[in-house]
Amino acid sequence: MEERIVLQQGKALLADPRLNKGLAFSAAERDAFGLHGLLPQNIDTLDRQVDVAMKFLDSLATPFAQHVRLRAIQDSNETLFYAILERDLEKYLPVIYTPTIGEACRKFSEIWLMPRGLFLSWPERDRMDEILADPALDDVRVIVVTDGERVLGLGDQGVGGMGIPIGKLSLYTACAGIAPHQTLPIMLDVGTNNEELLASSDYIGWKHQRVQPAEYDAFIEQFVRAVHKRWPQILLHWEDFAAKNAAPILERYRQQLCVYNDDIQGTAAVTVGTILAANFASNARLSDHTFVLLGGGSAGVGIANLLLLMMKAEGTPEEEALSRFYIVEKEGLLTTRSPSLDAGQRRFARADWKGGVGDLAEVVHAVHPTVLIGACGVGGMFTEDIVRDMAAHCKRPIILPLSNPTSHAEAMPRDLFAWTDGRVLVSTGSPFPPIKHQGHLRRVDITNNAYIFPGVGLGVLACGAKHVTDGMIMAAARGLAAISPARTNPEGNLLPPLAEMHEAAIVVAEATARQAREEGVCEAFEDDELRQRIDRFVWSPEYQAYKKG
């Protein structure tokens, strides 16, 4: 066991979640740090603490109650928290993140007890540099930041959106092993347009309508400058920004520092990786497909953009590749006649559509898609008639209902299997129980961004990348597809089980770092030293012996 010099004493040591070991403090440590009388007599081990914690978690009635308990453990003893996740990540990932995180964000003001991360609010904008200057933050390497305007499929949650950066960074650690003290969740509190929150006496954020666009842009600019000044080598991960802001922010700053948007790039990478895996089962190439995407926001357009880049990399001319895409919004198919197209949507708007408004059913019937992707945030949109129509013209339809939480999924996997006579290749955005098909239970794949962003972050840190390029996102998608069970078994799952998230993160990290080297956005390194670079950033939830400083 490694030895660590510790300066805190007594209650201060027990109050530090990075150092607290609870009942696992040894007799010698209790002598040295003045812990006698503050702890019960029993001395425990980490394994035993995990057993006890999991037994109690199992006794709780709902995933939300388990989420609240796990967050309490995280805020008191981070090593124990991550040891629990390491013991059974597949069981607890849906508890600490989607779908349970949606309810946690809605009730954030009610369950908030302990400070975690930073809240940078508009009224305190002149204190930003002072807040970021805290010496405890000197070794931060990854920031996840949100303004809470478009949380999952729930819309504007104000400071409740802070639950997302906390959850995402928990997965950076649980999946990729990035040390907790090197991560920092940040909430940009620029107000909320959620009238229910503004009227609530319980709401803990700034009770004000969201600031105007000019003020908002200035605040974002101030934040980016302050972060870059404080941490020049930071990976800045943008999360759950409204579509009108997400893509412009990413494009504005991606050449200034190392920035990444998971809603755009992470969703795109895991979706493309899933489709590449499905191609193993259907014996197809991307250029063989016709894509219909329901939802033309940042996620939908991000998926289309990455698919387009990948098709061009396969050798498909851009004009031909673009002809394969149909993006449907609630008003209908995006065409060159559609009002208020943003730059991303304009690229995929159809000039050749001769039909009516182009709702989903009409488009599917007209173009016979082979891939149907849902990113609209509205449950049940992939109806039986639509799915059967698609399946009538496609041997192995690929259907990805990606919206979350679970209630917002465009279709239920069991229905998709029934409506396609079991021919569907399906992966969802939220967890579902296994499906019994032809006498066998089949795991439902989850197209979860956690397959991508922890590995991308680890790869960026390992190689010291200055930017996250489109090529690096493409490499991450290919890396994920390379470990698909369908690669060797056409009837197998498309994605590895959640229990293998750490292994997936290492593969994605290696692919990301090698592509960064190929594009010259990091320092040169030899192939045989890459794993050593990665291992330097991998932290394990283990207690260390403490020595008084």
Short mmCIF file of C-alpha atoms in Angstrom, two decimals, residues 289-293 318-328 332-338 341 344-355 357-358 363 367:
data_model
loop_
_atom_site.label_atom_id
_atom_site.label_comp_id
_atom_site.label_asym_id
_atom_site.label_seq_id
_atom_site.Cartn_x
_atom_site.Cartn_y
_atom_site.Cartn_z
CA HIS A 289 -27.49 3.22 -46.30
CA THR A 290 -30.30 5.74 -46.49
CA PHE A 291 -30.57 7.65 -43.21
CA VAL A 292 -33.71 9.20 -41.74
CA LEU A 293 -33.08 11.23 -38.59
CA GLU A 318 -19.96 14.60 -50.88
CA GLU A 319 -22.94 15.25 -53.14
CA GLU A 320 -23.78 11.56 -53.31
CA ALA A 321 -23.32 11.18 -49.55
CA LEU A 322 -25.61 14.15 -48.83
CA SER A 323 -28.30 12.57 -50.98
CA ARG A 324 -28.55 9.77 -48.40
CA PHE A 325 -29.82 12.00 -45.55
CA TYR A 326 -33.34 13.04 -44.59
CA ILE A 327 -33.76 15.05 -41.38
CA VAL A 328 -37.29 15.42 -40.03
CA GLY A 332 -41.70 18.12 -41.23
CA LEU A 333 -38.75 17.31 -43.47
CA LEU A 334 -35.99 19.90 -43.60
CA THR A 335 -35.99 21.29 -47.13
CA THR A 336 -34.48 24.35 -48.74
CA ARG A 337 -37.93 25.93 -48.32
CA SER A 338 -38.00 25.37 -44.54
CA LEU A 341 -32.69 26.87 -40.91
CA GLY A 344 -25.96 22.88 -39.73
CA GLN A 345 -29.50 22.14 -40.88
CA ARG A 346 -29.02 24.03 -44.15
CA ARG A 347 -26.33 21.60 -45.21
CA PHE A 348 -28.77 18.67 -45.11
CA ALA A 349 -31.92 20.45 -46.30
CA ARG A 350 -33.44 18.71 -49.33
CA ALA A 351 -33.94 20.66 -52.53
CA ASP A 352 -35.50 17.68 -54.36
CA TRP A 353 -38.46 16.84 -52.09
CA LYS A 354 -41.70 16.67 -54.10
CA GLY A 355 -44.04 15.39 -51.38
CA VAL A 357 -44.95 18.50 -45.44
CA GLY A 358 -42.78 15.43 -45.04
CA VAL A 363 -40.65 10.27 -45.50
CA VAL A 367 -37.43 6.85 -49.27
#
